[in-house]
PDB file of C-alpha atoms in Angstrom:
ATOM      1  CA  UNK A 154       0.000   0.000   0.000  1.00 65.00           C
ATOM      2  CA  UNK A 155       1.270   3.568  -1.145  1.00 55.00           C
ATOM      3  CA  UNK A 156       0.661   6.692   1.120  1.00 54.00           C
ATOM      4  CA  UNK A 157       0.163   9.603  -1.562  1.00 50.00           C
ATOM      5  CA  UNK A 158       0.558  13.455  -0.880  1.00 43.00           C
ATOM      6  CA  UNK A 159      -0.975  14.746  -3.834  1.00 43.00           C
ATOM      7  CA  UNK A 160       0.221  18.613  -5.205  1.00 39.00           C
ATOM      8  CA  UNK A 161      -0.775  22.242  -4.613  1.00 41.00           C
ATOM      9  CA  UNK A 162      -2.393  24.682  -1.791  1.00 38.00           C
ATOM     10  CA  UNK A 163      -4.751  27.345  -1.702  1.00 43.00           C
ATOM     11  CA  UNK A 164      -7.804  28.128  -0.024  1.00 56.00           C
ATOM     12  CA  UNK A 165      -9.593  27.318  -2.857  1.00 75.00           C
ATOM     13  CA  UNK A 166     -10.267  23.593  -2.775  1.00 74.00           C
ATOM     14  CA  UNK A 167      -9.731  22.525  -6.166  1.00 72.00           C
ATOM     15  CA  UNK A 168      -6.149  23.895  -5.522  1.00 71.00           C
ATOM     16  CA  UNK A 169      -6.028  22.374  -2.031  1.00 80.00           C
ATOM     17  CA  UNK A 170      -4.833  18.814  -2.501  1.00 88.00           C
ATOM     18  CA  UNK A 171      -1.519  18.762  -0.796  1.00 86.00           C
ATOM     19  CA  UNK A 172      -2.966  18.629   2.076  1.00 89.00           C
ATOM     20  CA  UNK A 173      -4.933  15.447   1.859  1.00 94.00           C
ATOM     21  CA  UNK A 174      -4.094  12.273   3.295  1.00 95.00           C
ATOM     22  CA  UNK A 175      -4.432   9.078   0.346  1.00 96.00           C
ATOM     23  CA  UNK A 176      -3.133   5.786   0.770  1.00 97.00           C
ATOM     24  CA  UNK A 177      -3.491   3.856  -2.576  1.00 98.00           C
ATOM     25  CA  UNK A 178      -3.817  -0.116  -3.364  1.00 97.00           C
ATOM     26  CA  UNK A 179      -4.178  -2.429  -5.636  1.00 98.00           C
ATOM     27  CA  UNK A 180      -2.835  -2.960  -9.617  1.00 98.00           C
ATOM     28  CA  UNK A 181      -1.743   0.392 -11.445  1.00 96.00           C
ATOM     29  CA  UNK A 182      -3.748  -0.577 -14.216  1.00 96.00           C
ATOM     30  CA  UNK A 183      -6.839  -2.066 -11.872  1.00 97.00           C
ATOM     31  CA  UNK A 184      -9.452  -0.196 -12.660  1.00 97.00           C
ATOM     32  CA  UNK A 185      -9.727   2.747 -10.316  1.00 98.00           C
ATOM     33  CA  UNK A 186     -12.278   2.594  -7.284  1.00 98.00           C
ATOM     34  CA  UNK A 187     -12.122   5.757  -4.716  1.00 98.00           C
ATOM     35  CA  UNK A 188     -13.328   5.472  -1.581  1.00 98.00           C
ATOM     36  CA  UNK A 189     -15.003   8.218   0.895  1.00 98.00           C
ATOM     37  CA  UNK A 190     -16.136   7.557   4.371  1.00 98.00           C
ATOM     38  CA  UNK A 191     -18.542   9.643   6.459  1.00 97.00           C
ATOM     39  CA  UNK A 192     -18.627  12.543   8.849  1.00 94.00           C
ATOM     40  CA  UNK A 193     -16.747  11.974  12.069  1.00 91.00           C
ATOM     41  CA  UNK A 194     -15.262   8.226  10.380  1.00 94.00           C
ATOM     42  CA  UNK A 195     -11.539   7.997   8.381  1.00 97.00           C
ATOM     43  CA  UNK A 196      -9.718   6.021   5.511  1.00 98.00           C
ATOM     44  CA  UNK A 197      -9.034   3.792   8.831  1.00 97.00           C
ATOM     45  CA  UNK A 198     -12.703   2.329   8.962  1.00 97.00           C
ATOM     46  CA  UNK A 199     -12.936   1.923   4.980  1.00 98.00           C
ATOM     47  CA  UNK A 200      -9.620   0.178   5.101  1.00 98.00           C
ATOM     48  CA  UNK A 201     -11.389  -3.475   4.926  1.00 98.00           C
ATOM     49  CA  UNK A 202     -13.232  -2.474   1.707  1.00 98.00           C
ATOM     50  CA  UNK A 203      -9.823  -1.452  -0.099  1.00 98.00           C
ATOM     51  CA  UNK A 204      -8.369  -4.440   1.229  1.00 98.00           C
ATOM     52  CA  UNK A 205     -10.896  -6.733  -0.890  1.00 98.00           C
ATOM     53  CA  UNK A 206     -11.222  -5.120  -3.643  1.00 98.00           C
ATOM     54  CA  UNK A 207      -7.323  -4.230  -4.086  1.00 98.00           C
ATOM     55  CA  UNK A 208      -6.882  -7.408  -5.486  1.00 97.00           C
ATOM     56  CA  UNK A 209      -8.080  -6.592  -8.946  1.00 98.00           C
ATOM     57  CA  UNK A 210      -9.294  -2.823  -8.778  1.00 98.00           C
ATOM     58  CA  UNK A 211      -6.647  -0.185  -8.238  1.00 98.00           C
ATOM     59  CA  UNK A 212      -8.156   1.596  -4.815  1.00 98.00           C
ATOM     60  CA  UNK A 213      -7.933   5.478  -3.599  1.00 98.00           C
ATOM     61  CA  UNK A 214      -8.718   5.628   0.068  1.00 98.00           C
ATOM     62  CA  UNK A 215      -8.857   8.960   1.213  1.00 97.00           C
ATOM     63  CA  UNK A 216      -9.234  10.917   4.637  1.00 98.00           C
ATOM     64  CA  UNK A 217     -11.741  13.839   4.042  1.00 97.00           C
ATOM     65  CA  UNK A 218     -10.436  17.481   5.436  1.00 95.00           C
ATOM     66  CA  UNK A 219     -10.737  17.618   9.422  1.00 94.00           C
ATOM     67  CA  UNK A 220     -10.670  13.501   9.155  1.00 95.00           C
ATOM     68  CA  UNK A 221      -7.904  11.433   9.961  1.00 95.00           C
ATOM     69  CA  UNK A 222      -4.627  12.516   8.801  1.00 96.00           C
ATOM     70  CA  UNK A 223      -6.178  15.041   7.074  1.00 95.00           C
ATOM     71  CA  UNK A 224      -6.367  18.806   8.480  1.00 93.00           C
ATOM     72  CA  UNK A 225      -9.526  20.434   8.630  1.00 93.00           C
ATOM     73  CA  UNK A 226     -10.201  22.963   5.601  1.00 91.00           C
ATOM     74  CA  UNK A 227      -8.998  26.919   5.926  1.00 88.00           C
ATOM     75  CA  UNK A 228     -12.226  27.861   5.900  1.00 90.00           C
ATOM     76  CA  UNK A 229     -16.084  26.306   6.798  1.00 91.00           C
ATOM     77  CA  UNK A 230     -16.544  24.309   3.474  1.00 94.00           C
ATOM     78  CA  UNK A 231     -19.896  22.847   2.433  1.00 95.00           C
ATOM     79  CA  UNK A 232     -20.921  19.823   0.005  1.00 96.00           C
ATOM     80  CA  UNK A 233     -19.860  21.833  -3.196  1.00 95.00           C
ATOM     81  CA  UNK A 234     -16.512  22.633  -1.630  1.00 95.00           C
ATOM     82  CA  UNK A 235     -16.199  18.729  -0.997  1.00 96.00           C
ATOM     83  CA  UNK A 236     -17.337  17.579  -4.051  1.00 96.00           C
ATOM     84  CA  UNK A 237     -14.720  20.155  -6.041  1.00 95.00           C
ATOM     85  CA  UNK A 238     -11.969  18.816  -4.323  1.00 96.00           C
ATOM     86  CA  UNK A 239     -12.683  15.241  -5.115  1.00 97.00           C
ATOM     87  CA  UNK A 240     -13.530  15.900  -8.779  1.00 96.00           C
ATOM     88  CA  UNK A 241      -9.714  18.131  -9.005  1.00 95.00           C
ATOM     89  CA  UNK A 242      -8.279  14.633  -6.982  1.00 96.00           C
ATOM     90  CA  UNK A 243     -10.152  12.300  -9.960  1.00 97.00           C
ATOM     91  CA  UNK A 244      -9.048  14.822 -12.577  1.00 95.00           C
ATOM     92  CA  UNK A 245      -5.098  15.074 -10.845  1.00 92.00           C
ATOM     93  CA  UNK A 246      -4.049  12.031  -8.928  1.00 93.00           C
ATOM     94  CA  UNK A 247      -6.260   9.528 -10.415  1.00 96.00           C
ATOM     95  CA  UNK A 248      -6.784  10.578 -14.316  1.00 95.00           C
ATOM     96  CA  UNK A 249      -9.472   8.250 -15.073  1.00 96.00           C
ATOM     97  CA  UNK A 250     -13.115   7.889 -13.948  1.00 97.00           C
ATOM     98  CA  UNK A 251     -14.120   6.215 -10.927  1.00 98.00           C
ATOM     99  CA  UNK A 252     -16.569   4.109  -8.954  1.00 98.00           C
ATOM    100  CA  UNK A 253     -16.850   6.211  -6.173  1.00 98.00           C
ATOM    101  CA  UNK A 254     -17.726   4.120  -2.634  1.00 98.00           C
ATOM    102  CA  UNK A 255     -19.239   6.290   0.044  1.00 98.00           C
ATOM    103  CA  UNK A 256     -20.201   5.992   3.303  1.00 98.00           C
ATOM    104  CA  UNK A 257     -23.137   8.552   4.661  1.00 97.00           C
ATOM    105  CA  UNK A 258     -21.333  11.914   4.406  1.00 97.00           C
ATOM    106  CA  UNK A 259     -18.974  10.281   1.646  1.00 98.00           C
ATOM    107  CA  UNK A 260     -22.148   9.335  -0.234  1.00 98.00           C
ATOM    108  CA  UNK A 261     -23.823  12.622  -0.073  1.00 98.00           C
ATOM    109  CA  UNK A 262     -20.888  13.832  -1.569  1.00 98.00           C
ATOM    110  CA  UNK A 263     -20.867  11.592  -4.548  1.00 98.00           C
ATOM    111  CA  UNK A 264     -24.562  12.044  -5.458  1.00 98.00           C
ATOM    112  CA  UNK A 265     -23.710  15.844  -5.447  1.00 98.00           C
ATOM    113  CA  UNK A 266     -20.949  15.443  -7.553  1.00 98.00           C
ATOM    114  CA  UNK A 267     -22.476  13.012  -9.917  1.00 98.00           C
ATOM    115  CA  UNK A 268     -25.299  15.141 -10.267  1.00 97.00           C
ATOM    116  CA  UNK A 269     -23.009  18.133 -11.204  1.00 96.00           C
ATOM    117  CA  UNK A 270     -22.633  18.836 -15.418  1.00 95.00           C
ATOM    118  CA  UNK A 271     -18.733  17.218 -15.385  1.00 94.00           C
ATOM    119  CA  UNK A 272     -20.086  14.392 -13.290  1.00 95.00           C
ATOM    120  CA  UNK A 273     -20.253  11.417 -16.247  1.00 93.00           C
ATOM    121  CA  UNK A 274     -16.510  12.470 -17.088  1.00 95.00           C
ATOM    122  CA  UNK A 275     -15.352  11.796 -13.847  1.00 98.00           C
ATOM    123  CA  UNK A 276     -17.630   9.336 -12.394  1.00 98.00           C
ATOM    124  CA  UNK A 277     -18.723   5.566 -14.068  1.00 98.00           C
ATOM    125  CA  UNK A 278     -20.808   4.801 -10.905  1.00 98.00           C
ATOM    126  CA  UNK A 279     -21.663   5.281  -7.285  1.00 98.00           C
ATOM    127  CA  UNK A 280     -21.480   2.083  -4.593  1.00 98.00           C
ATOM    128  CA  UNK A 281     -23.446   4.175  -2.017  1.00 98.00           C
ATOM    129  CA  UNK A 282     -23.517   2.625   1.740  1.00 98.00           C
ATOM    130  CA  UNK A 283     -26.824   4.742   4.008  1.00 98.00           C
ATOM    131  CA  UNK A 284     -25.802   7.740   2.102  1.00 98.00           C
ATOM    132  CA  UNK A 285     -27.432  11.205   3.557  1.00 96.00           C
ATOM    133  CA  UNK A 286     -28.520  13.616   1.508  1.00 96.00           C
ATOM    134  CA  UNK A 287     -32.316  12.793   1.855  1.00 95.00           C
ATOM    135  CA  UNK A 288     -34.824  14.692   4.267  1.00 91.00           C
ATOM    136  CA  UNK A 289     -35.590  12.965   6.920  1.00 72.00           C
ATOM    137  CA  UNK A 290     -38.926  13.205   9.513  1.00 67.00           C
ATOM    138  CA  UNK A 291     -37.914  15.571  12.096  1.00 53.00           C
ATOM    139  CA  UNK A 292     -39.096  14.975  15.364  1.00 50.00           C
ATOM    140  CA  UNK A 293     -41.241  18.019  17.147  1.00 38.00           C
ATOM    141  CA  UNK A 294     -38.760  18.576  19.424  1.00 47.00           C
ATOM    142  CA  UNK A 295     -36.121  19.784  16.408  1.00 45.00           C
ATOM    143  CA  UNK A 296     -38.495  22.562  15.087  1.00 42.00           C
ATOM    144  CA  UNK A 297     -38.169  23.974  18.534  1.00 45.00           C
ATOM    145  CA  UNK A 298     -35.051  23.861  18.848  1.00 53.00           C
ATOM    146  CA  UNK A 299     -34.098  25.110  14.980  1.00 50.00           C
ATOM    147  CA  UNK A 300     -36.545  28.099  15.740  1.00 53.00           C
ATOM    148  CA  UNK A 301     -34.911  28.720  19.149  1.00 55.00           C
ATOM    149  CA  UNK A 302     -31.562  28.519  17.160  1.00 54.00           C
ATOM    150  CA  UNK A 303     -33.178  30.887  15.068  1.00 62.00           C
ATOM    151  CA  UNK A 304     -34.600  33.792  17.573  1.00 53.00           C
ATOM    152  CA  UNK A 305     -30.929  34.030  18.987  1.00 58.00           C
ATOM    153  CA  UNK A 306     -29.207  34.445  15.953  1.00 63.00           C
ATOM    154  CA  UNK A 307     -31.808  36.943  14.944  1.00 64.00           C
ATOM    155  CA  UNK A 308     -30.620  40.165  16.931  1.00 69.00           C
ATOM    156  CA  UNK A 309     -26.945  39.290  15.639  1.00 52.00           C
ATOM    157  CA  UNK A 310     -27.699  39.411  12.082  1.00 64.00           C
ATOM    158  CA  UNK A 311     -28.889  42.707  12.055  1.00 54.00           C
ATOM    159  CA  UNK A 312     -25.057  44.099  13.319  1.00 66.00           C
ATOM    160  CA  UNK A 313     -22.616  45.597  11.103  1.00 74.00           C
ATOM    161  CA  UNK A 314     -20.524  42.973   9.804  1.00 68.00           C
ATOM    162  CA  UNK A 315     -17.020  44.348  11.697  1.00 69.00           C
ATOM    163  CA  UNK A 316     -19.138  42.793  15.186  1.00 65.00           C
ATOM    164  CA  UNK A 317     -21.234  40.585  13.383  1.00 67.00           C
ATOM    165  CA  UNK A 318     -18.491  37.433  13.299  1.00 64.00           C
ATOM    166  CA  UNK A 319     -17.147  38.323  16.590  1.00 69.00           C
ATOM    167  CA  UNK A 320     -20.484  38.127  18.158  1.00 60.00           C
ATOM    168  CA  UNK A 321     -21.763  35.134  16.240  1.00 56.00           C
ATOM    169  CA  UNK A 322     -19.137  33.433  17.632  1.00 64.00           C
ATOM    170  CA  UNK A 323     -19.505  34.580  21.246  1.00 55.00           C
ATOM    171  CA  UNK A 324     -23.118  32.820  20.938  1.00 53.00           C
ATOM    172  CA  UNK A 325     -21.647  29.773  19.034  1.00 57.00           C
ATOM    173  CA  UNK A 326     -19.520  29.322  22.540  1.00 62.00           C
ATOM    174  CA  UNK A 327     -22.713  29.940  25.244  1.00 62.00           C
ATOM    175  CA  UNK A 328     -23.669  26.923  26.905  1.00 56.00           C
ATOM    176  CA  UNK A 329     -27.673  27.493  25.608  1.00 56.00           C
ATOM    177  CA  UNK A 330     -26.153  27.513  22.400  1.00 51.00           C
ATOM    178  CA  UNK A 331     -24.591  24.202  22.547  1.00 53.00           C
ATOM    179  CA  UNK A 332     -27.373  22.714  24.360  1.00 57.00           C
ATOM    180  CA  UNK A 333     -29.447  23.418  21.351  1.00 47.00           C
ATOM    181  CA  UNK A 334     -26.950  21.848  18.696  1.00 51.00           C
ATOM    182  CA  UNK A 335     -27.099  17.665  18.602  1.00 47.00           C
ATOM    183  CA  UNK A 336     -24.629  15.697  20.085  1.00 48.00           C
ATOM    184  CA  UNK A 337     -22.136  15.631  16.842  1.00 49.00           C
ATOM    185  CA  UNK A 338     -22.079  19.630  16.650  1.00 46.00           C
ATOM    186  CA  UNK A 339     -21.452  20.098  20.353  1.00 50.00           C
ATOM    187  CA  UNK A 340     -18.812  18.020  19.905  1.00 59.00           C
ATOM    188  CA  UNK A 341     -16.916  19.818  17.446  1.00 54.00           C
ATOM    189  CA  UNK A 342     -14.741  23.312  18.146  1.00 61.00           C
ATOM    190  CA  UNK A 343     -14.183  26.164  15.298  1.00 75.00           C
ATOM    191  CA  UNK A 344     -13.868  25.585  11.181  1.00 85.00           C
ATOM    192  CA  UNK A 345     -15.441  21.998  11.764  1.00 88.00           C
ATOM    193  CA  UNK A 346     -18.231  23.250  13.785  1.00 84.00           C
ATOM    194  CA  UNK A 347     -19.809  25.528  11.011  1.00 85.00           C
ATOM    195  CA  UNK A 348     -18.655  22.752   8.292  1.00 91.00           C
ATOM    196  CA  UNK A 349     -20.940  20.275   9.914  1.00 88.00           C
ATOM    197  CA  UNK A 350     -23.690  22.928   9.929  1.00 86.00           C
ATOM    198  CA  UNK A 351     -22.992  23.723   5.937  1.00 90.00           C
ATOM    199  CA  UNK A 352     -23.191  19.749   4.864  1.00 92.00           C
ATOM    200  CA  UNK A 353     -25.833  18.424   7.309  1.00 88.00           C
ATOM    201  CA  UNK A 354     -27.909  21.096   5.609  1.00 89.00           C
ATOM    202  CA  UNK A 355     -27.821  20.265   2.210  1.00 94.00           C
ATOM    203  CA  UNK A 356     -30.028  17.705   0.500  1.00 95.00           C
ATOM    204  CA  UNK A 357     -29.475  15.811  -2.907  1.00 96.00           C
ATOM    205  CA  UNK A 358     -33.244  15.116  -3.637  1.00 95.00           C
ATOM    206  CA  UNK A 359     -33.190  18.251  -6.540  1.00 95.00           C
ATOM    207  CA  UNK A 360     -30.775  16.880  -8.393  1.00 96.00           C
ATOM    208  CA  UNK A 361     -31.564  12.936  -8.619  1.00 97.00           C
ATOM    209  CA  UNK A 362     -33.142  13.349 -11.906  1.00 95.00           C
ATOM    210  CA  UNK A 363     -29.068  14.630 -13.498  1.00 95.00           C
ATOM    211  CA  UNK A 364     -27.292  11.842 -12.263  1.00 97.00           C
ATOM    212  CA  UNK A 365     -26.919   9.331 -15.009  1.00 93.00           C
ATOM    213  CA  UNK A 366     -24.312   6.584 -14.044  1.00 97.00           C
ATOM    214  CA  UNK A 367     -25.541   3.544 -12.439  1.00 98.00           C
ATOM    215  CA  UNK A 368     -26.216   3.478  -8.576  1.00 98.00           C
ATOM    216  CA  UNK A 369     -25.888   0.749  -5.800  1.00 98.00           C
ATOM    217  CA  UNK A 370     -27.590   1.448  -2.643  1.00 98.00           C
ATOM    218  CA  UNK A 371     -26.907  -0.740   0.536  1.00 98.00           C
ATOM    219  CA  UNK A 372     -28.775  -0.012   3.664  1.00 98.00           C
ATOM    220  CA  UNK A 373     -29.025  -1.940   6.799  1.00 97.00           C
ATOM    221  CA  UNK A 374     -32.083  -2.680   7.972  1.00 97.00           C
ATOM    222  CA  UNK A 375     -31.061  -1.559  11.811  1.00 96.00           C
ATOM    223  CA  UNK A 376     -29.699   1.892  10.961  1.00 96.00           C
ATOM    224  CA  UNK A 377     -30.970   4.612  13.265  1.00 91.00           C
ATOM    225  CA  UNK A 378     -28.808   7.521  11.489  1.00 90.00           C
ATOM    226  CA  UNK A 379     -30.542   6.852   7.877  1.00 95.00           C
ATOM    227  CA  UNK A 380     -34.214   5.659   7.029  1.00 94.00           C
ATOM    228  CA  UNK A 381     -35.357   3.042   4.913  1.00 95.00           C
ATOM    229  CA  UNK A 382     -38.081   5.705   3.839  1.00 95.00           C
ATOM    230  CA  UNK A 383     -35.199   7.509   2.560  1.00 96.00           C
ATOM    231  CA  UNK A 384     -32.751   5.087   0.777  1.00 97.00           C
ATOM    232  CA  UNK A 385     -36.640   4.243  -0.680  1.00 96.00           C
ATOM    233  CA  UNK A 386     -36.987   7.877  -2.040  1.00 96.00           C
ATOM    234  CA  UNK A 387     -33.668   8.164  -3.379  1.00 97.00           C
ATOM    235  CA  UNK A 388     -33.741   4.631  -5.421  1.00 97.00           C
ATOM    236  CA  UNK A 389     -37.090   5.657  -7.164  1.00 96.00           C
ATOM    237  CA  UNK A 390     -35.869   9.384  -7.838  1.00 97.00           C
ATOM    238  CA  UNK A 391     -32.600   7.730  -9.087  1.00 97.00           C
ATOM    239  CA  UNK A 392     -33.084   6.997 -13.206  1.00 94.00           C
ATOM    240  CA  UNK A 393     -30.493   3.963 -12.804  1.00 96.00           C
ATOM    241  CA  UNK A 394     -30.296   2.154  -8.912  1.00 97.00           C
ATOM    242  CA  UNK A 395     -31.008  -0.551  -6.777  1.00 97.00           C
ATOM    243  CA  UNK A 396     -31.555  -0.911  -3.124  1.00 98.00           C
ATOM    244  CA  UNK A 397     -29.762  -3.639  -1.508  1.00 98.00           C
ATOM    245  CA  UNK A 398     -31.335  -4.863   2.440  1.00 98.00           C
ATOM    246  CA  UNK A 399     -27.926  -5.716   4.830  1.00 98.00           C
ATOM    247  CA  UNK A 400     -29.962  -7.988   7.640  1.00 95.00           C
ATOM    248  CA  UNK A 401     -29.113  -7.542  11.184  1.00 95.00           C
ATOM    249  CA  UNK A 402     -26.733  -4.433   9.749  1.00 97.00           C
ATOM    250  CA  UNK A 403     -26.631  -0.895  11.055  1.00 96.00           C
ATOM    251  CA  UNK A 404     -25.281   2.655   9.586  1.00 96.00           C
ATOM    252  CA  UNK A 405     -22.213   0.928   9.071  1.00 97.00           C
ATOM    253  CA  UNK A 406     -23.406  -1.731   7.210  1.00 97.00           C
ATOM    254  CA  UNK A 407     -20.021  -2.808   4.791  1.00 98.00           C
ATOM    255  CA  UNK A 408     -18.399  -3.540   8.434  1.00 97.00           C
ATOM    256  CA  UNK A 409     -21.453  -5.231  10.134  1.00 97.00           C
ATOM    257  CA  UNK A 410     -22.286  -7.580   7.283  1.00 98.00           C
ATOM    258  CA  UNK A 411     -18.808  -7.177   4.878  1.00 97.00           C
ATOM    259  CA  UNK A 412     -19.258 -10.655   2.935  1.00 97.00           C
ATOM    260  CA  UNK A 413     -22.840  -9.178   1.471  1.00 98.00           C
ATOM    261  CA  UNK A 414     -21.484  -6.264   0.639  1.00 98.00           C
ATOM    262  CA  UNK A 415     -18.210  -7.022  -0.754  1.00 98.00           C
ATOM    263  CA  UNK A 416     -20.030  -9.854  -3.081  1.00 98.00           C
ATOM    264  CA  UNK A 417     -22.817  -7.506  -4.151  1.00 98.00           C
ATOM    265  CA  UNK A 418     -20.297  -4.762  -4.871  1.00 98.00           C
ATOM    266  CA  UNK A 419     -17.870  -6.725  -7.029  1.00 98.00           C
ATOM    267  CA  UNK A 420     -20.879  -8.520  -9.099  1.00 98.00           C
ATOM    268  CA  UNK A 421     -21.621  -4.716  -9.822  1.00 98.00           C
ATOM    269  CA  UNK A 422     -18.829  -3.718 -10.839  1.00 98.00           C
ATOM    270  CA  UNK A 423     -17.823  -6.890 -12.880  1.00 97.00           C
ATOM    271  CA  UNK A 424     -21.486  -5.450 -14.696  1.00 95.00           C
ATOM    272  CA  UNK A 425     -20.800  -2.063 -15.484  1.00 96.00           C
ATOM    273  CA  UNK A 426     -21.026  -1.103 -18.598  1.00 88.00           C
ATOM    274  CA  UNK A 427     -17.863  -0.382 -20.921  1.00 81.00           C
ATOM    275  CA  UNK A 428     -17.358   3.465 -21.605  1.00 71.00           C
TER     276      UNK A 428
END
């Protein structure tokens, strides 16, 4: 297995890539598979899916910024900023499409950036494990809290923007602040805090109907992060995918049920068609 520091800096993130962490598998002339894991996970935990597959496919496992051995970005980065920086790592490091693996966060990422106009050029399928990206059913108790969230930011907004920042941040820090937030954002301090915020608020299900390649959906059927409702919604909206049912498996499902999934996933890919 190769470690790979891959070139240039910048705040920008297509122009970011030095800083990310990549360790690489498999034959040179396997046919490339990347893989991205989820929010709060690493290239660690998707280690035993580039371990089977390296035997054929030529494997890109790679820590996401603030993941890892990966630093977190300069500045709060959404989905978009995510997806650029994978398609300038396909484009740079890699050079050919990919089937792109992801895990939750990792998935929403690749059904953003499949769904984007240079998505078929850099993408020949998605191997999606619970993505997010789909609404889910909110509770009662999160409207109150969102609209709580909401009334204290209100009276900050309206400052000029030399004190706006400082003050948002002052409120980001109070302990009513946190105790609004869920357990994942409390837990997180400065740039990462307001990155989770960006990508836990953007949803895919607008731009299903773009993505073109051929989609793989696993789900386990005890996941409490990710509904079945959801992977349900996103299959149907999805012109070319298939839902696969991991029994007794939660949000990690590739680890709680690996043989399934790593049988599944190579038939699929064996199947793809040529380009």
């Amino acid at each position: 297995m190769q470690t790979a520091e891959v070139q240039k800096t910048s705040a920008n993130p297509t122009a970011w890539l030095e800083r990310l962490h990549l360790e690489v598998q498999g034959p040179e002339d396997g046919p490339p598979v990347l893989l991205l894991h989820g929010w709060g996970s690493s290239a660690r935990l998707m280690a035993p899916i580039a371990e089977a597959l390296a035997d054929r496919y030529r494997v890109f496992n790679v820590d996401l910024p603030g993941h890892g051995l990966t630093p977190p970005p300069p500045e709060p980065w959404g989905v978009a900023e995510h997806a650029a920086l994978v398609a300038e790592l396909i484009r740079r490091h890699i050079g050919r499409p990919v089937v792109l693996v992801g895990h939750s966060n990792g998935g929403r990422i690749g059904l953003y950036l499949a769904s984007e106009p240079k998505g078929p050029e850099l993408l020949r399928a998605l191997v999606l494990i619970s993505p997010s990206g789909m609404r889910p059913r909110r509770p009662w108790h999160y409207y109150v809290r969102a609209t709580l969230a909401r009334l204290l930011k209100a009276p900050f907004q309206v400052l000029p923007q030399p004190l706006r920042e400082p003050a948002l941040d002052w409120l980001r820090h109070t302990v009513v602040w946190k105790a609004l937030g869920s357990s994942d954002y409390r837990r997180l301090e400065g740039v990462m805090r307001e990155t989770f915020v960006r990508i836990v608020n953007t949803y895919v299900e607008d731009r299903l109907d773009r993505i073109r390649i051929p989609v793989l959906v696993f789900w386990g059927e005890r996941d409490r992060a990710v509904g079945r409702a959801q992977m349900e919604r996103l299959v149907q909206a999805l012109p070319d995918a298939g839902l696969i049912v991991l029994k007794n498996a939660g949000h990690y499902g590739y680890l709680d049920d690996p043989d399934t999934f790593i049988a599944a996933t190579r038939y699929f890919l064996e199947h793809l068609p040529e380009r």
